[in-house]
Amino acid sequence: MSYAHTEIAQIAAISSNRCIGKNNELPWHVSADLQHFKKMTTKANADSIQGIVVMGRKTFESMGSKPLPKRVSFIISSQTDYAEKNDLQDRDDAHVVHNLDDALTQAASLAHGAHLDTIWVIGGERVFSDAFMYTDRIELTHVDTEITDGDAFYPELPSEFEVSEESERMHDEKTELGFRFVTYRKTAE
């Protein structure tokens, strides 16, 4: 199910035990993964908007409570005064919404106007899980490590998602971690 010909894609880096976060931070710093995330979620565009990302409040706060450069952020929060408390009202690059449907509907409208063909769901755990029913593609960086004390996890992939592309295993010099990029696509029912 897509929103007006706009692809909904998820992107995350996960450990072998599906950990995506620890103390509201990434549990590792793999430079190539951060570059991959930036490349995937931004697209050179004549318009000033180069990408659209949808995330939960904790994910937004894990990034320093600042919208990502060149991208428009849709932040899902149940707090009715979240935009005011965080000085996000009247900004073009950040919108606070109160549920995933509103985020995707508004993001799709913006994507259409900005000629962007993908809306990126970037976390956290509950947003990923709730978004599966709308998701067409998932980009996961599989990091070869187990995080025993993590507190945020990527949900189990629904069975209708299958691997469509997979990179070679790579190695991060600084962390000594191995990783690979894997693309999953929803199969036709």
XYZ file of N, CA and C in Angstrom:
567
model
N 0.849 -1.179 0.000
C 0.000 0.000 0.000
C 0.887 1.232 0.000
N 0.815 2.005 -1.057
C 1.668 3.192 -1.079
C 0.801 4.435 -1.069
N 1.424 5.520 -0.721
C 0.744 6.807 -0.645
C 0.965 7.551 -1.950
N -0.060 7.591 -2.795
C -0.023 8.388 -4.022
C 1.276 8.208 -4.805
N 1.622 6.967 -5.136
C 2.802 6.637 -5.945
C 4.107 7.025 -5.270
N 4.086 7.217 -3.972
C 5.303 7.504 -3.220
C 5.685 6.238 -2.466
N 6.934 5.833 -2.637
C 7.404 4.633 -1.955
C 7.655 4.946 -0.476
N 7.228 4.034 0.381
C 7.532 4.136 1.804
C 8.664 3.141 2.068
N 9.783 3.650 2.580
C 10.936 2.792 2.843
C 11.395 2.991 4.286
N 11.901 1.921 4.872
C 12.478 1.996 6.211
C 13.988 1.855 6.081
N 14.704 2.515 6.989
C 16.156 2.373 6.984
C 16.641 2.308 8.429
N 17.519 1.330 8.699
C 18.052 1.156 10.050
C 19.337 0.345 9.983
N 20.118 0.461 11.043
C 21.282 -0.404 11.230
C 20.966 -1.271 12.436
N 21.131 -2.586 12.278
C 20.760 -3.506 13.358
C 21.899 -4.468 13.661
N 21.988 -4.856 14.932
C 22.985 -5.840 15.347
C 22.438 -7.240 15.048
N 23.256 -8.253 15.303
C 22.806 -9.629 15.057
C 21.613 -9.991 15.942
N 21.447 -9.317 17.082
C 20.269 -9.565 17.921
C 19.232 -8.430 17.778
N 19.250 -7.765 16.634
C 18.263 -6.768 16.205
C 18.301 -5.456 16.983
N 19.351 -5.213 17.757
C 19.451 -3.969 18.533
C 19.660 -2.791 17.577
N 18.938 -1.693 17.836
C 19.112 -0.469 17.060
C 19.501 0.712 17.947
N 19.413 0.537 19.262
C 19.725 1.661 20.125
C 20.048 1.254 21.547
N 20.799 2.149 22.197
C 21.194 1.938 23.584
C 21.309 3.327 24.210
N 20.554 3.560 25.271
C 20.543 4.875 25.918
C 20.240 5.999 24.932
N 19.305 5.724 24.030
C 18.862 6.669 22.996
C 20.005 7.137 22.087
N 20.942 6.225 21.825
C 22.027 6.486 20.880
C 22.254 5.234 20.047
N 22.938 5.396 18.908
C 23.361 4.229 18.138
C 24.395 3.483 18.967
N 24.336 2.154 19.000
C 25.294 1.401 19.823
C 26.684 1.291 19.191
N 26.916 1.888 18.037
C 28.214 1.837 17.355
C 28.323 3.074 16.482
N 29.500 3.318 15.967
C 29.712 4.414 15.023
C 30.451 3.835 13.821
N 29.687 3.415 12.815
C 30.269 2.870 11.596
C 30.112 3.941 10.521
N 31.202 4.570 10.190
C 31.204 5.707 9.272
C 30.490 5.404 7.944
N 30.783 4.251 7.354
C 30.175 3.907 6.065
C 28.651 3.775 6.180
N 28.165 3.328 7.341
C 26.725 3.217 7.542
C 26.092 4.603 7.618
N 26.728 5.536 8.314
C 26.192 6.895 8.414
C 26.179 7.561 7.035
N 27.224 7.313 6.249
C 27.259 7.854 4.876
C 26.162 7.215 4.024
N 25.941 5.922 4.191
C 24.891 5.196 3.473
C 23.521 5.792 3.814
N 23.280 6.033 5.101
C 22.021 6.626 5.558
C 21.803 7.993 4.897
N 22.830 8.812 4.905
C 22.712 10.152 4.325
C 22.449 10.067 2.815
N 23.185 9.186 2.138
C 23.025 9.034 0.686
C 21.624 8.529 0.335
N 21.120 7.587 1.130
C 19.802 7.022 0.841
C 18.682 8.034 1.106
N 18.803 8.807 2.187
C 17.695 9.676 2.599
C 17.745 11.077 2.005
N 18.789 11.388 1.232
C 18.822 12.661 0.518
C 19.029 12.378 -0.958
N 18.428 13.234 -1.760
C 18.523 13.055 -3.205
C 18.788 14.439 -3.787
N 19.790 14.548 -4.607
C 20.056 15.849 -5.232
C 18.779 16.296 -5.930
N 18.358 17.479 -5.617
C 17.054 17.935 -6.078
C 17.137 19.430 -6.310
N 16.511 19.890 -7.364
C 16.499 21.328 -7.632
C 15.797 22.072 -6.504
N 14.792 21.434 -5.921
C 14.110 22.039 -4.784
C 15.045 22.011 -3.582
N 14.722 22.799 -2.570
C 15.568 22.807 -1.381
C 15.381 21.541 -0.555
N 14.228 20.896 -0.674
C 13.981 19.659 0.072
C 14.626 18.495 -0.676
N 15.525 17.791 -0.011
C 16.208 16.674 -0.671
C 15.844 15.329 -0.069
N 14.936 15.324 0.888
C 14.509 14.071 1.483
C 13.449 14.314 2.533
N 12.684 13.264 2.817
C 11.641 13.336 3.841
C 11.815 12.139 4.765
N 11.883 12.425 6.067
C 12.057 11.365 7.052
C 10.942 11.430 8.086
N 10.489 10.244 8.511
C 9.441 10.123 9.521
C 10.042 9.370 10.701
N 9.839 9.907 11.907
C 10.434 9.275 13.084
C 9.606 9.558 14.324
N 9.853 8.765 15.342
C 9.248 9.015 16.638
C 10.026 10.072 17.398
N 9.437 10.545 18.461
C 10.031 11.607 19.283
C 11.407 11.210 19.830
N 11.538 9.977 20.347
C 12.827 9.572 20.937
C 13.925 9.525 19.883
N 13.602 9.092 18.678
C 14.591 9.075 17.595
C 15.035 10.502 17.292
N 14.068 11.418 17.225
C 14.387 12.833 16.981
C 15.316 13.364 18.085
N 14.993 13.029 19.317
C 15.811 13.507 20.434
C 17.200 12.870 20.421
N 17.300 11.641 19.904
C 18.615 10.972 19.830
C 19.529 11.677 18.831
N 18.948 12.473 17.939
C 19.734 13.219 16.949
C 19.929 14.665 17.411
N 19.816 14.889 18.701
C 20.036 16.229 19.234
C 18.844 17.156 19.085
N 17.658 16.599 18.839
C 16.429 17.383 18.663
C 16.571 18.446 17.575
N 17.322 18.076 16.519
C 17.473 18.986 15.382
C 17.094 18.233 14.108
N 16.341 18.882 13.224
C 16.021 18.235 11.943
C 17.304 17.944 11.159
N 17.283 16.863 10.386
C 18.438 16.515 9.565
C 18.607 17.537 8.443
N 19.843 17.898 8.109
C 20.071 18.880 7.043
C 19.478 18.428 5.706
N 18.908 19.373 4.974
C 18.366 19.180 3.615
C 17.181 18.226 3.557
N 16.666 17.810 4.720
C 15.523 16.909 4.758
C 14.431 17.519 5.628
N 13.202 17.132 5.345
C 12.075 17.550 6.178
C 11.761 16.397 7.116
N 11.682 16.706 8.406
C 11.421 15.693 9.422
C 9.974 15.763 9.883
N 9.319 14.612 9.902
C 8.008 14.482 10.527
C 8.228 13.718 11.816
N 7.935 14.368 12.940
C 8.187 13.801 14.257
C 6.852 13.414 14.876
N 6.713 12.141 15.243
C 5.464 11.657 15.832
C 5.593 11.717 17.351
N 4.698 12.466 17.975
C 4.699 12.582 19.427
C 3.261 12.689 19.914
N 2.977 12.028 21.018
C 1.637 12.146 21.600
C 1.510 13.424 22.429
N 2.624 14.095 22.671
C 2.590 15.343 23.450
C 2.040 16.474 22.579
N 0.915 17.031 22.993
C 0.266 18.057 22.172
C 1.074 19.351 22.100
N 1.939 19.608 23.079
C 2.718 20.845 23.076
C 4.187 20.609 22.681
N 4.478 19.461 22.058
C 5.865 19.122 21.741
C 6.512 20.144 20.802
N 5.785 20.586 19.777
C 6.345 21.563 18.828
C 6.717 22.859 19.551
N 5.831 23.327 20.412
C 6.092 24.581 21.135
C 7.267 24.420 22.101
N 7.273 23.314 22.856
C 8.330 23.092 23.848
C 9.705 22.988 23.194
N 9.748 22.554 21.950
C 11.023 22.341 21.269
C 11.274 23.343 20.151
N 10.496 24.419 20.160
C 10.677 25.506 19.196
C 10.629 25.009 17.748
N 9.677 24.122 17.460
C 9.567 23.546 16.114
C 8.398 24.116 15.314
N 7.551 24.922 15.947
C 6.440 25.486 15.190
C 7.006 26.518 14.203
N 6.311 26.725 13.120
C 6.715 27.693 12.078
C 8.041 27.347 11.394
N 8.432 26.089 11.402
C 9.631 25.664 10.676
C 9.196 24.923 9.428
N 9.967 25.083 8.361
C 9.674 24.361 7.120
C 10.267 22.964 7.132
N 11.291 22.740 7.976
C 12.014 21.463 7.933
C 11.632 20.493 9.040
N 10.616 20.834 9.851
C 10.188 19.920 10.914
C 8.707 20.120 11.185
N 7.991 19.002 11.251
C 6.562 19.030 11.537
C 6.269 18.000 12.612
N 5.583 18.422 13.661
C 5.188 17.488 14.712
C 3.768 17.032 14.411
N 3.582 15.722 14.369
C 2.265 15.125 14.140
C 2.007 14.145 15.279
N 0.764 13.698 15.399
C 0.430 12.887 16.563
C 0.179 11.422 16.254
N 0.283 11.038 14.956
C 0.184 9.617 14.616
C 0.845 9.362 13.271
N 1.112 8.100 13.003
C 1.810 7.700 11.789
C 1.010 8.044 10.539
N -0.310 7.845 10.563
C -1.129 8.158 9.385
C -0.987 9.612 8.977
N -1.058 10.525 9.964
C -0.898 11.944 9.649
C 0.494 12.216 9.085
N 1.508 11.590 9.673
C 2.881 11.783 9.193
C 3.001 11.355 7.737
N 2.494 10.164 7.415
C 2.627 9.650 6.049
C 1.782 10.436 5.050
N 0.595 10.834 5.459
C -0.280 11.608 4.565
C 0.361 12.957 4.238
N 0.824 13.660 5.273
C 1.458 14.961 5.047
C 2.781 14.810 4.293
N 3.533 13.780 4.626
C 4.810 13.543 3.949
C 4.592 13.230 2.473
N 3.559 12.441 2.154
C 3.269 12.090 0.760
C 2.891 13.332 -0.040
N 2.117 14.196 0.559
C 1.726 15.434 -0.107
C 2.962 16.294 -0.388
N 3.835 16.407 0.595
C 5.063 17.174 0.437
C 5.982 16.522 -0.599
N 6.090 15.195 -0.554
C 6.943 14.459 -1.497
C 6.482 14.711 -2.933
N 5.179 14.684 -3.136
C 4.630 14.907 -4.476
C 5.026 16.297 -4.977
N 4.846 17.300 -4.125
C 5.180 18.674 -4.510
C 6.662 18.885 -4.743
N 7.504 18.145 -4.014
C 8.960 18.299 -4.118
C 9.577 17.305 -5.109
N 8.734 16.510 -5.788
C 9.199 15.515 -6.764
C 10.153 14.507 -6.139
N 9.819 14.063 -4.930
C 10.590 13.011 -4.265
C 9.767 11.736 -4.326
N 10.410 10.605 -4.613
C 9.635 9.372 -4.784
C 9.686 8.440 -3.580
N 10.398 8.838 -2.516
C 10.500 7.969 -1.342
C 10.341 8.775 -0.059
N 9.580 8.210 0.867
C 9.487 8.730 2.231
C 10.222 7.715 3.102
N 11.139 8.198 3.936
C 11.964 7.316 4.759
C 11.466 7.263 6.191
N 11.174 6.074 6.674
C 10.834 5.852 8.081
C 12.138 5.463 8.760
N 12.554 6.264 9.777
C 13.897 6.070 10.338
C 13.894 5.665 11.815
N 12.744 5.377 12.384
C 12.724 4.859 13.753
C 11.755 5.600 14.647
N 11.651 5.100 15.796
C 12.255 3.938 16.401
C 11.396 2.690 16.261
N 11.585 1.841 17.242
C 11.023 0.498 17.227
C 9.522 0.487 16.918
N 8.742 1.281 17.631
C 7.288 1.260 17.444
C 6.886 1.837 16.089
N 7.568 2.892 15.670
C 7.260 3.499 14.371
C 7.567 2.504 13.253
N 8.706 1.803 13.353
C 9.026 0.777 12.351
C 7.912 -0.268 12.301
N 7.537 -0.763 13.453
C 6.530 -1.812 13.533
C 5.187 -1.349 12.954
N 4.742 -0.165 13.349
C 3.466 0.370 12.856
C 3.498 0.645 11.363
N 4.691 0.952 10.824
C 4.804 1.324 9.413
C 4.918 0.135 8.463
N 5.141 -1.080 8.985
C 5.296 -2.237 8.100
C 4.176 -2.356 7.078
N 2.935 -2.127 7.504
C 1.808 -2.313 6.591
C 1.840 -1.354 5.401
N 2.560 -0.240 5.524
C 2.654 0.732 4.429
C 3.969 0.621 3.663
N 4.918 -0.133 4.215
C 6.288 -0.149 3.710
C 6.438 -1.007 2.458
N 7.145 -0.443 1.466
C 7.436 -1.142 0.211
C 8.838 -1.754 0.225
N 9.766 -1.074 0.914
C 11.179 -1.474 0.869
C 11.809 -1.206 2.230
N 12.768 -2.049 2.596
C 13.495 -1.873 3.852
C 14.991 -1.965 3.548
N 15.733 -0.974 4.020
C 17.194 -0.956 3.869
C 17.797 -1.177 5.254
N 18.399 -2.349 5.461
C 19.012 -2.637 6.751
C 20.518 -2.783 6.600
N 21.236 -2.181 7.522
C 22.664 -2.439 7.637
C 22.790 -3.471 8.745
N 23.249 -4.657 8.377
C 23.445 -5.724 9.361
C 24.865 -5.587 9.907
N 24.970 -5.243 11.193
C 26.271 -5.049 11.839
C 26.592 -6.319 12.624
N 27.781 -6.860 12.372
C 28.184 -8.132 12.981
C 28.619 -7.959 14.429
N 27.641 -7.725 15.285
C 27.916 -7.628 16.710
C 26.630 -7.929 17.460
N 26.775 -8.305 18.701
C 25.601 -8.511 19.543
C 25.656 -7.467 20.659
N 24.562 -6.754 20.844
C 24.505 -5.719 21.883
C 23.648 -6.279 23.021
N 24.300 -6.694 24.093
C 23.569 -7.369 25.168
C 22.773 -6.405 26.043
N 23.190 -5.144 26.099
C 22.500 -4.196 26.965
C 21.737 -3.123 26.187
N 21.356 -3.443 24.945
C 20.579 -2.494 24.151
C 19.174 -2.335 24.715
N 18.521 -1.230 24.361
C 17.157 -1.024 24.857
C 16.163 -0.680 23.757
N 16.602 -0.680 22.500
C 15.688 -0.480 21.374
C 16.047 -1.510 20.309
N 15.039 -2.148 19.756
C 15.267 -3.250 18.822
C 14.416 -3.089 17.581
N 14.971 -3.521 16.443
C 14.198 -3.521 15.208
C 13.253 -4.716 15.263
N 11.975 -4.507 14.916
C 11.025 -5.633 14.989
C 11.370 -6.751 14.001
N 10.837 -7.927 14.277
C 11.002 -9.049 13.337
C 10.390 -8.649 11.993
N 11.091 -8.980 10.913
C 10.572 -8.647 9.583
C 9.350 -9.499 9.265
N 8.279 -8.877 8.798
C 7.133 -9.677 8.354
C 7.552 -10.585 7.192
N 6.875 -11.711 7.064
C 7.274 -12.728 6.084
C 7.161 -12.259 4.634
N 6.374 -11.220 4.372
C 6.235 -10.780 2.975
C 7.430 -9.973 2.470
N 8.422 -9.742 3.333
C 9.631 -9.033 2.892
C 10.718 -10.047 2.579
N 11.313 -9.906 1.382
C 12.383 -10.810 0.967
C 13.593 -10.008 0.516
N 14.782 -10.602 0.681
C 16.023 -9.948 0.254
C 15.995 -9.761 -1.257
N 16.251 -8.526 -1.714
C 16.328 -8.292 -3.163
C 17.743 -7.900 -3.581
N 18.518 -7.349 -2.651
C 19.914 -7.000 -2.934
C 20.708 -7.137 -1.651
N 21.991 -7.470 -1.817
C 22.847 -7.614 -0.644
C 24.266 -7.235 -1.037
N 24.904 -6.393 -0.237
C 26.277 -5.986 -0.538
C 27.256 -7.063 -0.061
N 28.500 -6.901 -0.464
C 29.569 -7.717 0.096
C 29.714 -7.342 1.570
N 30.289 -8.234 2.350
C 30.565 -7.906 3.745
C 31.712 -6.896 3.748
N 31.543 -5.826 4.519
C 32.563 -4.787 4.613
C 33.098 -4.751 6.040
N 34.145 -3.947 6.216
C 34.816 -3.910 7.517
C 35.072 -2.452 7.880
N 34.678 -2.066 9.096
C 34.946 -0.711 9.583
C 36.268 -0.718 10.340
N 37.220 0.079 9.840
C 38.574 0.100 10.428
C 38.561 0.535 11.889
N 37.809 1.589 12.209
C 37.854 2.144 13.568
C 37.245 1.203 14.603
N 36.087 0.620 14.274
C 35.388 -0.199 15.268
C 35.720 -1.684 15.148
N 36.376 -2.054 14.038
C 36.669 -3.461 13.750
C 35.405 -4.276 13.475
N 34.288 -3.610 13.241
C 33.022 -4.328 13.004
C 32.835 -4.640 11.530
N 32.303 -5.840 11.269
C 31.905 -6.193 9.919
C 30.450 -5.789 9.738
N 30.072 -5.489 8.497
C 28.685 -5.108 8.224
C 28.386 -5.303 6.746
N 27.109 -5.337 6.431
C 26.678 -5.402 5.025
C 25.334 -4.704 4.903
N 25.095 -4.162 3.710
C 23.829 -3.492 3.406
C 22.902 -4.485 2.717
N 21.671 -4.583 3.208
C 20.708 -5.523 2.627
C 19.406 -4.775 2.319
N 18.898 -4.980 1.104
C 17.621 -4.399 0.691
C 16.567 -5.494 0.696
N 15.456 -5.221 1.349
C 14.309 -6.136 1.369
C 13.160 -5.447 0.652
N 12.432 -6.208 -0.150
C 11.248 -5.657 -0.809
C 10.044 -6.497 -0.459
N 8.902 -5.831 -0.400
C 7.651 -6.543 -0.136
C 7.289 -7.320 -1.387
N 7.003 -8.599 -1.218
C 6.646 -9.425 -2.368
C 5.176 -9.241 -2.691
N 4.839 -9.441 -3.931
C 3.429 -9.336 -4.336
C 2.638 -10.445 -3.669
N 1.459 -10.104 -3.227
C 0.638 -11.116 -2.535
C 0.037 -12.102 -3.498
